[in-house]
Structures are given as structure tokens and as C-alpha cells.
């Protein structure tokens, strides 16, 4: 670890709602200059010409604050040259992109790491993975190491931290008449960074904290918090609701998503170790979101339904974890059934009978022969949904 002082700058790779709205807001408030990198170069040039953007933080009730951010620059993404040069000079890079972009980012990170090593740069570089992708750090490390020459591997392992980050906020669509570069995020935005992977002295930034055992925390976030949010969307779509806040106000939906959350949480706390006080605080934070009145569209929340229903993701993953720990995932199976209905409608698939439901669930959720118990639960829940709809 170098004693050389790090610059108060951050590269934000992926300048969307999380990148500019959560990471950008927190670091800008702490006096950091933002370097924004995004493949949407035409839009970035328009933002550059405007010279500022506003971040609105709201819960739809009493919290409604705006912060103007103007200490930023735009990194040219038409070639790799500028971003590689940037990653040689900054010591923090937040990756706010979908998993599909990991390989291409790993390539430019590897080139920057090679050049940092060759130039004798002894400062640590921390890569913050601000994405709800389970197992993301291991994947990114594998991709980077696959791009590095043998001579740079030891340097990479000693000086580069690839850190899972829990983003404690959601991006929300702006009002139609708002400035096109405004970003709206849910109240109390924060970041939790994997302390075990971080290299060097920890940051001292308001609402940015460091945690041990980050793997358990990201699984808790995805399997409990993100699952509940998506399930509200699936059920809300069936009920004809437009916004997630309307789903939360629906007593039937609210009862089901809370029960599914409790199933998933009961399994998670058996699978991973959490500090009881911290876990209780986290649960209270997640429950508080049920009473927010933010206009988050149902259609946005249920986007990429097939991914949400995949084997290790936010529904099947916690349901199977429940079964491993002797918990019947009754309500999680209901969430899967509602999700299958959403996806079937999107794909024009008719789930006309039990056999069709089972075949579709096997295909979408990749359920194996030994996972028949979950398949049975999903099929029974789907039959119950169909019965209720016919009443």
C-alpha cells in the first residue's frame, strides 16, 4: 500500500441513474470530481454542453431534496484511450453497468492496471461493483486476470480491490416536464462496500459504509429486498396497477410480498451470519419503503422478467435456499407463478393447463428433476391464481 495521497476523483463507468444519481451524488457531496463514462456518447455530449445535472431525492412524502452537480467531465467512449488513461490516474472506479458489460470493462481495466504497474504507480485502485449481480466480484476478477500478462498478476492482486457494493437506493423516472438530465432516486441513498476486498484506508464519506461478509449482504439484498420489489410488480401487473406504490397500498399484494420477504429472510439468516442489530436495522429500512409514495412504474420494475425468474436469481434462488433449511417457500412460489404469467403474456405463451405450467417453469427457471418440490408448489400456486382470476 502506498502512502501517496489519492486524488479526490472518481471514475463512474455507466452514467445512468445509479451512477450519476447515487454514486455521483454521494461522492460529489464529499468534494470529489466526477469523471462520467458511458457508451451513450451523443447524450453525454449534450450533458457536457449543459454543464450540470440535478439529483432529486424523494420518498413521495416529506423528503424531496434537489442537489445540483456541476463538478464533472465526460470521458470519450468512442475509443478506449481516454478511459484507460483515466483509470491510470484515479484510484476509485464505480462500475454501474449490467453484467453483460463486465467483459468489455474488464478489458480496459486490465490495460490500465498493466500501465499502472509498468509506470511504477504504487497507489491502490478500487473497483466498486454497483450492480445486483450475484457473484460479480469473482466474475470480474476472472475476466481481468484473463486479460493480464503473467508479469502483472501479482501487482493486480496486491493493489487492486474488486469490491461488491450494495446500493441502498433505486433510480426512479423523472416527471415528464423535468430537465432531461435530472436523476431521481429514492430517499436515504447510500452505499455499502465490501471491506474485505477494499485496498487501502477506508473512505470517510457520509452514507458510504464498509461491511464484512459482503456476499451475505448482496444475497440478502437480492433475495429479500429486490425479490419483494419485483413480486409487487408481478402481482401489480395482474391487478392492473400502474405504480409500485399502488401495489404496496393493495392489502392482498402487500400481505403476499411481506410473507415472501419473511420466508426469504428466514433462509438468508440461516445461510449467512449477520450482526443481529444491523440485520434488524436493515429489515426496518426495507419495510419503510412500503410506505413511500414514489411513482415507480410497474412495467419498469418487472422488466427482464426472464432474468428475474432464472435459477439462481431473486425468486428461485431464495425458494431453493428455503427448502435447504426446512422452510416451505409458499409465498415465494406464488411470486414465481405470478412472474411466469407476466412472462407468458409478454411472449404470447398460453399456460392452458398444469402440464403447460410445469413445462414453462422448467424452461424459464431451469428447474432440475431433484427440484420437483418447488415445481409442485409453483404449479399449485398458478392453479390458485387462475381460480381467483376466474371468480
Short mmCIF file of C-alpha atoms in Angstrom, two decimals:
data_model
loop_
_atom_site.label_atom_id
_atom_site.label_comp_id
_atom_site.label_asym_id
_atom_site.label_seq_id
_atom_site.Cartn_x
_atom_site.Cartn_y
_atom_site.Cartn_z
CA UNK A 1 0.00 0.00 0.00
CA UNK A 2 1.35 3.41 -0.96
CA UNK A 3 1.38 6.37 1.43
CA UNK A 4 0.91 8.72 -1.53
CA UNK A 5 -2.35 10.66 -1.20
CA UNK A 6 -5.08 9.62 -3.62
CA UNK A 7 -6.78 12.26 -5.77
CA UNK A 8 -10.35 13.22 -4.78
CA UNK A 9 -11.72 11.99 -8.07
CA UNK A 10 -13.87 9.05 -9.10
CA UNK A 11 -14.47 7.38 -12.45
CA UNK A 12 -18.13 6.47 -12.89
CA UNK A 13 -18.41 3.77 -15.55
CA UNK A 14 -22.06 3.78 -16.57
CA UNK A 15 -23.59 7.23 -16.10
CA UNK A 16 -27.22 6.26 -15.54
CA UNK A 17 -29.48 6.71 -12.53
CA UNK A 18 -27.30 4.75 -10.11
CA UNK A 19 -24.01 6.10 -11.49
CA UNK A 20 -24.91 9.78 -11.57
CA UNK A 21 -27.77 9.73 -9.10
CA UNK A 22 -26.47 7.65 -6.19
CA UNK A 23 -22.69 7.28 -6.56
CA UNK A 24 -22.33 10.70 -8.18
CA UNK A 25 -24.42 12.41 -5.52
CA UNK A 26 -22.63 10.88 -2.53
CA UNK A 27 -19.12 11.47 -3.88
CA UNK A 28 -19.92 14.95 -5.17
CA UNK A 29 -21.21 15.95 -1.74
CA UNK A 30 -17.87 14.77 -0.34
CA UNK A 31 -15.94 17.05 -2.72
CA UNK A 32 -14.97 14.52 -5.39
CA UNK A 33 -14.76 15.41 -9.07
CA UNK A 34 -16.78 13.01 -11.22
CA UNK A 35 -15.48 11.53 -14.48
CA UNK A 36 -18.52 10.18 -16.33
CA UNK A 37 -18.05 7.37 -18.86
CA UNK A 38 -20.97 5.97 -20.81
CA UNK A 39 -21.43 4.33 -24.19
CA UNK A 40 -24.27 6.78 -24.99
CA UNK A 41 -21.79 9.37 -26.24
CA UNK A 42 -24.33 11.56 -28.03
CA UNK A 43 -26.23 12.02 -24.79
CA UNK A 44 -23.06 12.59 -22.79
CA UNK A 45 -22.08 15.44 -25.11
CA UNK A 46 -25.46 17.07 -24.51
CA UNK A 47 -24.96 16.73 -20.76
CA UNK A 48 -21.48 18.20 -21.13
CA UNK A 49 -22.91 21.18 -23.03
CA UNK A 50 -25.50 21.75 -20.30
CA UNK A 51 -22.72 21.77 -17.71
CA UNK A 52 -24.73 20.46 -14.77
CA UNK A 53 -27.40 17.99 -13.71
CA UNK A 54 -29.74 17.82 -10.74
CA UNK A 55 -30.29 14.86 -8.42
CA UNK A 56 -33.68 14.76 -6.73
CA UNK A 57 -34.03 12.54 -3.66
CA UNK A 58 -37.61 11.77 -2.64
CA UNK A 59 -39.87 9.36 -0.81
CA UNK A 60 -43.02 10.86 -2.30
CA UNK A 61 -43.94 12.36 1.08
CA UNK A 62 -41.88 14.69 3.28
CA UNK A 63 -38.47 14.01 1.74
CA UNK A 64 -37.93 15.92 -1.51
CA UNK A 65 -34.49 17.48 -1.96
CA UNK A 66 -32.54 18.55 -5.04
CA UNK A 67 -28.76 18.86 -5.43
CA UNK A 68 -27.09 20.44 -8.46
CA UNK A 69 -23.88 18.74 -9.61
CA UNK A 70 -21.50 20.58 -11.93
CA UNK A 71 -18.02 19.36 -10.99
CA UNK A 72 -17.75 16.64 -13.63
CA UNK A 73 -16.34 15.92 -17.03
CA UNK A 74 -17.23 13.50 -19.79
CA UNK A 75 -14.89 10.69 -20.87
CA UNK A 76 -14.88 9.93 -24.59
CA UNK A 77 -16.15 6.37 -25.09
CA UNK A 78 -15.71 6.23 -28.87
CA UNK A 79 -12.28 4.68 -28.23
CA UNK A 80 -10.68 3.10 -25.16
CA UNK A 81 -7.81 5.58 -24.93
CA UNK A 82 -9.42 8.13 -22.57
CA UNK A 83 -10.92 5.65 -20.13
CA UNK A 84 -7.65 3.69 -19.92
CA UNK A 85 -5.77 6.92 -19.21
CA UNK A 86 -8.38 7.88 -16.62
CA UNK A 87 -8.05 4.55 -14.81
CA UNK A 88 -4.32 5.13 -14.52
CA UNK A 89 -4.85 8.42 -12.68
CA UNK A 90 -7.89 7.88 -10.44
CA UNK A 91 -7.94 5.40 -7.57
CA UNK A 92 -11.68 4.70 -7.39
CA UNK A 93 -13.87 3.49 -10.25
CA UNK A 94 -17.56 2.72 -9.78
CA UNK A 95 -18.94 0.23 -12.31
CA UNK A 96 -22.67 0.96 -12.60
CA UNK A 97 -23.45 -1.30 -15.54
CA UNK A 98 -25.31 -4.52 -16.24
CA UNK A 99 -23.47 -7.82 -16.04
CA UNK A 100 -23.30 -8.02 -19.83
CA UNK A 101 -20.75 -5.18 -19.85
CA UNK A 102 -18.35 -6.84 -17.40
CA UNK A 103 -16.07 -8.36 -20.04
CA UNK A 104 -15.56 -5.16 -22.00
CA UNK A 105 -14.90 -3.15 -18.84
CA UNK A 106 -12.53 -5.83 -17.56
CA UNK A 107 -10.50 -5.45 -20.73
CA UNK A 108 -9.94 -1.70 -20.26
CA UNK A 109 -9.34 -2.13 -16.52
CA UNK A 110 -6.70 -4.78 -17.26
CA UNK A 111 -4.93 -2.46 -19.71
CA UNK A 112 -4.97 0.37 -17.16
CA UNK A 113 -3.64 -1.95 -14.43
CA UNK A 114 -0.83 -3.09 -16.73
CA UNK A 115 0.15 0.51 -17.41
CA UNK A 116 -0.10 1.47 -13.73
CA UNK A 117 2.31 -1.36 -12.95
CA UNK A 118 4.69 -0.52 -15.78
CA UNK A 119 4.83 3.14 -14.72
CA UNK A 120 5.61 2.29 -11.09
CA UNK A 121 2.27 3.50 -9.72
CA UNK A 122 2.07 2.06 -6.21
CA UNK A 123 -1.31 3.56 -5.28
CA UNK A 124 -4.22 1.17 -4.81
CA UNK A 125 -7.12 1.10 -7.26
CA UNK A 126 -10.57 0.08 -6.01
CA UNK A 127 -13.27 -1.07 -8.41
CA UNK A 128 -16.78 -0.69 -6.97
CA UNK A 129 -19.29 -3.10 -8.50
CA UNK A 130 -22.60 -1.28 -8.02
CA UNK A 131 -24.77 -3.96 -9.56
CA UNK A 132 -27.28 -6.57 -8.37
CA UNK A 133 -25.32 -9.44 -9.91
CA UNK A 134 -24.65 -12.35 -7.58
CA UNK A 135 -21.03 -13.46 -7.64
CA UNK A 136 -20.00 -10.33 -9.54
CA UNK A 137 -16.54 -9.81 -7.95
CA UNK A 138 -15.37 -13.35 -8.79
CA UNK A 139 -16.54 -12.96 -12.39
CA UNK A 140 -14.87 -9.58 -12.86
CA UNK A 141 -11.61 -10.73 -11.24
CA UNK A 142 -11.60 -13.75 -13.55
CA UNK A 143 -12.16 -11.56 -16.62
CA UNK A 144 -9.42 -9.10 -15.61
CA UNK A 145 -6.89 -11.81 -14.80
CA UNK A 146 -7.69 -13.44 -18.13
CA UNK A 147 -6.60 -10.22 -19.86
CA UNK A 148 -3.42 -9.64 -17.83
CA UNK A 149 0.04 -10.86 -18.70
CA UNK A 150 1.62 -13.08 -16.04
CA UNK A 151 4.01 -10.31 -15.00
CA UNK A 152 1.13 -8.08 -13.86
CA UNK A 153 -0.90 -10.61 -11.85
CA UNK A 154 0.88 -10.15 -8.52
CA UNK A 155 0.59 -6.36 -8.82
CA UNK A 156 -3.13 -6.71 -9.58
CA UNK A 157 -3.75 -8.93 -6.57
CA UNK A 158 -1.81 -6.63 -4.25
CA UNK A 159 -3.02 -3.24 -5.47
CA UNK A 160 -6.50 -3.65 -6.96
CA UNK A 161 -9.63 -4.25 -4.91
CA UNK A 162 -12.70 -5.53 -6.75
CA UNK A 163 -15.50 -4.78 -4.31
CA UNK A 164 -19.12 -5.79 -4.19
CA UNK A 165 -21.30 -2.77 -3.38
CA UNK A 166 -24.85 -2.75 -2.07
CA UNK A 167 -26.65 0.27 -3.50
CA UNK A 168 -29.25 1.38 -0.97
CA UNK A 169 -31.49 3.30 -3.36
CA UNK A 170 -33.38 2.91 -6.61
CA UNK A 171 -33.48 5.07 -9.71
CA UNK A 172 -36.94 6.44 -10.47
CA UNK A 173 -38.30 8.05 -13.67
CA UNK A 174 -38.40 11.85 -13.64
CA UNK A 175 -41.56 13.86 -14.15
CA UNK A 176 -42.35 14.45 -17.85
CA UNK A 177 -41.61 18.19 -17.62
CA UNK A 178 -38.29 17.80 -15.76
CA UNK A 179 -34.91 18.63 -17.23
CA UNK A 180 -33.88 15.60 -19.35
CA UNK A 181 -30.66 15.15 -17.36
CA UNK A 182 -32.29 15.21 -13.94
CA UNK A 183 -31.92 11.99 -11.95
CA UNK A 184 -34.49 10.95 -9.33
CA UNK A 185 -33.57 8.42 -6.63
CA UNK A 186 -35.37 7.03 -3.61
CA UNK A 187 -34.85 8.57 -0.18
CA UNK A 188 -31.83 7.86 2.04
CA UNK A 189 -29.40 6.81 -0.72
CA UNK A 190 -26.31 5.00 0.49
CA UNK A 191 -23.57 2.54 -0.42
CA UNK A 192 -22.25 -0.46 1.50
CA UNK A 193 -18.79 -1.55 0.30
CA UNK A 194 -17.08 -4.90 0.86
CA UNK A 195 -14.45 -4.13 3.50
CA UNK A 196 -12.67 -7.45 2.93
CA UNK A 197 -11.90 -6.68 -0.73
CA UNK A 198 -11.12 -2.97 -0.32
CA UNK A 199 -7.47 -1.93 -0.63
CA UNK A 200 -6.02 0.85 1.49
CA UNK A 201 -7.57 3.26 4.01
CA UNK A 202 -11.36 3.26 4.04
CA UNK A 203 -13.26 6.24 2.69
CA UNK A 204 -14.83 8.70 5.11
CA UNK A 205 -17.93 9.74 3.18
CA UNK A 206 -21.40 10.32 4.57
CA UNK A 207 -23.78 7.41 3.84
CA UNK A 208 -20.92 5.28 2.49
CA UNK A 209 -20.08 2.42 4.85
CA UNK A 210 -17.87 -0.66 4.85
CA UNK A 211 -19.13 -4.11 5.80
CA UNK A 212 -17.64 -7.53 6.44
CA UNK A 213 -19.16 -10.60 4.81
CA UNK A 214 -20.40 -8.77 1.73
CA UNK A 215 -21.52 -11.96 0.00
CA UNK A 216 -24.24 -12.47 2.59
CA UNK A 217 -25.29 -8.85 2.27
CA UNK A 218 -25.69 -8.93 -1.52
CA UNK A 219 -27.66 -12.18 -1.32
CA UNK A 220 -29.86 -10.63 1.37
CA UNK A 221 -30.43 -7.55 -0.80
CA UNK A 222 -31.29 -9.52 -3.95
CA UNK A 223 -33.15 -12.47 -2.41
CA UNK A 224 -35.16 -10.36 0.05
CA UNK A 225 -35.33 -6.70 -0.98
CA UNK A 226 -35.14 -6.96 -4.77
CA UNK A 227 -37.34 -10.05 -4.76
CA UNK A 228 -40.07 -8.28 -2.82
CA UNK A 229 -39.93 -5.27 -5.16
CA UNK A 230 -40.23 -7.48 -8.26
CA UNK A 231 -43.02 -9.57 -6.73
CA UNK A 232 -45.00 -6.39 -6.06
CA UNK A 233 -44.59 -5.63 -9.76
CA UNK A 234 -45.68 -9.09 -10.91
CA UNK A 235 -48.78 -9.05 -8.73
CA UNK A 236 -49.47 -5.42 -9.54
CA UNK A 237 -49.40 -6.16 -13.26
CA UNK A 238 -52.09 -8.80 -12.77
CA UNK A 239 -54.14 -6.37 -10.69
CA UNK A 240 -53.85 -3.56 -13.23
CA UNK A 241 -51.79 -1.19 -11.07
CA UNK A 242 -49.58 1.40 -12.76
CA UNK A 243 -47.09 2.20 -10.00
CA UNK A 244 -45.35 0.16 -7.30
CA UNK A 245 -46.68 2.47 -4.58
CA UNK A 246 -50.20 1.44 -5.67
CA UNK A 247 -49.17 -2.22 -5.29
CA UNK A 248 -47.93 -1.55 -1.76
CA UNK A 249 -51.30 0.00 -0.86
CA UNK A 250 -53.17 -3.06 -2.13
CA UNK A 251 -53.80 -5.20 1.01
CA UNK A 252 -53.68 -8.52 -0.89
CA UNK A 253 -50.41 -7.73 -2.63
CA UNK A 254 -48.83 -6.26 0.49
CA UNK A 255 -49.66 -9.32 2.58
CA UNK A 256 -48.16 -11.66 -0.02
CA UNK A 257 -44.93 -9.76 -0.64
CA UNK A 258 -44.31 -9.33 3.09
CA UNK A 259 -44.81 -13.07 3.61
CA UNK A 260 -42.43 -13.89 0.74
CA UNK A 261 -39.87 -11.49 2.22
CA UNK A 262 -40.14 -13.22 5.58
CA UNK A 263 -39.59 -16.65 4.00
CA UNK A 264 -36.50 -15.47 2.12
CA UNK A 265 -35.12 -13.61 5.13
CA UNK A 266 -35.57 -16.63 7.39
CA UNK A 267 -33.44 -18.68 4.98
CA UNK A 268 -30.80 -15.99 4.46
CA UNK A 269 -30.10 -15.57 8.18
CA UNK A 270 -29.55 -19.32 8.43
CA UNK A 271 -27.28 -19.39 5.38
CA UNK A 272 -25.12 -16.38 6.36
CA UNK A 273 -24.04 -14.71 9.60
CA UNK A 274 -25.27 -11.18 10.27
CA UNK A 275 -24.95 -8.87 13.23
CA UNK A 276 -28.45 -9.05 14.76
CA UNK A 277 -28.67 -5.29 15.37
CA UNK A 278 -27.51 -4.47 11.83
CA UNK A 279 -29.91 -7.01 10.34
CA UNK A 280 -32.84 -5.61 12.31
CA UNK A 281 -31.95 -2.10 11.13
CA UNK A 282 -31.75 -3.31 7.51
CA UNK A 283 -35.14 -5.03 7.74
CA UNK A 284 -36.67 -1.84 9.16
CA UNK A 285 -35.12 0.16 6.29
CA UNK A 286 -36.60 -2.21 3.71
CA UNK A 287 -40.02 -2.21 5.36
CA UNK A 288 -40.04 1.60 5.37
CA UNK A 289 -40.05 1.52 1.57
CA UNK A 290 -43.54 0.00 1.64
CA UNK A 291 -44.92 3.35 2.77
CA UNK A 292 -43.08 5.52 0.23
CA UNK A 293 -45.27 7.19 -2.38
CA UNK A 294 -42.80 7.30 -5.26
CA UNK A 295 -44.24 6.86 -8.77
CA UNK A 296 -42.09 3.90 -9.83
CA UNK A 297 -43.77 2.27 -12.86
CA UNK A 298 -44.71 -1.40 -12.58
CA UNK A 299 -43.50 -2.02 -16.14
CA UNK A 300 -40.03 -0.71 -15.25
CA UNK A 301 -39.81 -2.93 -12.18
CA UNK A 302 -40.80 -6.14 -13.99
CA UNK A 303 -38.50 -5.58 -16.98
CA UNK A 304 -36.25 -8.55 -17.80
CA UNK A 305 -38.70 -10.93 -16.16
CA UNK A 306 -36.91 -13.97 -17.57
CA UNK A 307 -33.70 -12.92 -15.83
CA UNK A 308 -35.51 -12.34 -12.53
CA UNK A 309 -37.00 -15.87 -12.75
CA UNK A 310 -33.72 -17.58 -13.67
CA UNK A 311 -32.43 -20.40 -11.49
CA UNK A 312 -30.11 -18.56 -9.12
CA UNK A 313 -31.81 -15.19 -9.19
CA UNK A 314 -34.22 -13.41 -6.86
CA UNK A 315 -37.09 -15.93 -6.74
CA UNK A 316 -35.87 -19.44 -7.44
CA UNK A 317 -32.63 -18.84 -5.54
CA UNK A 318 -34.27 -17.97 -2.20
CA UNK A 319 -37.01 -20.60 -2.70
CA UNK A 320 -34.40 -23.35 -3.04
CA UNK A 321 -32.47 -21.91 -0.10
CA UNK A 322 -35.66 -22.12 1.94
CA UNK A 323 -36.06 -25.79 1.08
CA UNK A 324 -32.45 -26.49 2.10
CA UNK A 325 -33.22 -25.02 5.52
CA UNK A 326 -36.57 -26.75 6.03
CA UNK A 327 -38.70 -23.70 5.19
CA UNK A 328 -41.64 -24.11 2.80
CA UNK A 329 -41.39 -21.29 0.21
CA UNK A 330 -45.17 -20.98 -0.15
CA UNK A 331 -45.26 -17.28 -0.98
CA UNK A 332 -42.03 -17.28 -2.99
CA UNK A 333 -43.62 -19.95 -5.19
CA UNK A 334 -46.61 -17.64 -5.58
CA UNK A 335 -44.27 -14.89 -6.71
CA UNK A 336 -42.74 -17.24 -9.28
CA UNK A 337 -46.21 -18.17 -10.55
CA UNK A 338 -47.20 -14.53 -11.00
CA UNK A 339 -43.88 -13.87 -12.74
CA UNK A 340 -44.44 -16.78 -15.13
CA UNK A 341 -47.83 -15.30 -16.02
CA UNK A 342 -46.22 -11.92 -16.77
CA UNK A 343 -43.57 -13.51 -18.96
CA UNK A 344 -46.03 -15.81 -20.74
CA UNK A 345 -48.21 -12.82 -21.63
CA UNK A 346 -45.13 -10.98 -22.93
CA UNK A 347 -44.03 -13.96 -25.03
CA UNK A 348 -47.51 -14.93 -26.22
CA UNK A 349 -47.36 -18.31 -24.47
CA UNK A 350 -50.63 -19.88 -23.31
CA UNK A 351 -50.41 -21.66 -19.95
CA UNK A 352 -53.60 -23.60 -20.54
CA UNK A 353 -53.14 -26.49 -18.11
CA UNK A 354 -50.93 -27.94 -15.38
CA UNK A 355 -48.62 -29.65 -17.86
CA UNK A 356 -48.03 -26.39 -19.72
CA UNK A 357 -47.27 -24.53 -16.48
CA UNK A 358 -44.80 -27.18 -15.36
CA UNK A 359 -43.04 -27.28 -18.74
CA UNK A 360 -42.78 -23.49 -18.83
CA UNK A 361 -41.47 -23.30 -15.26
CA UNK A 362 -38.83 -25.94 -16.02
CA UNK A 363 -37.74 -23.98 -19.09
CA UNK A 364 -37.68 -20.48 -17.60
CA UNK A 365 -36.46 -21.36 -14.10
CA UNK A 366 -34.14 -24.21 -15.20
CA UNK A 367 -35.58 -26.48 -12.52
CA UNK A 368 -33.98 -29.92 -12.36
CA UNK A 369 -35.62 -33.25 -11.62
CA UNK A 370 -34.47 -33.08 -7.99
CA UNK A 371 -36.21 -29.71 -7.56
CA UNK A 372 -39.67 -31.21 -8.01
CA UNK A 373 -40.93 -29.89 -4.68
CA UNK A 374 -40.57 -26.27 -5.81
CA UNK A 375 -42.09 -27.14 -9.17
CA UNK A 376 -45.11 -28.66 -7.40
CA UNK A 377 -45.53 -25.54 -5.28
CA UNK A 378 -45.34 -23.24 -8.30
CA UNK A 379 -47.87 -25.32 -10.24
CA UNK A 380 -50.30 -25.31 -7.31
CA UNK A 381 -49.90 -21.58 -6.82
CA UNK A 382 -50.52 -20.98 -10.51
CA UNK A 383 -53.72 -23.02 -10.32
CA UNK A 384 -54.82 -20.93 -7.34
CA UNK A 385 -54.11 -17.69 -9.22
CA UNK A 386 -56.15 -18.93 -12.19
CA UNK A 387 -59.02 -19.92 -9.88
CA UNK A 388 -59.04 -16.50 -8.21
CA UNK A 389 -58.95 -14.73 -11.58
CA UNK A 390 -61.97 -16.74 -12.76
CA UNK A 391 -64.09 -15.83 -9.72
#
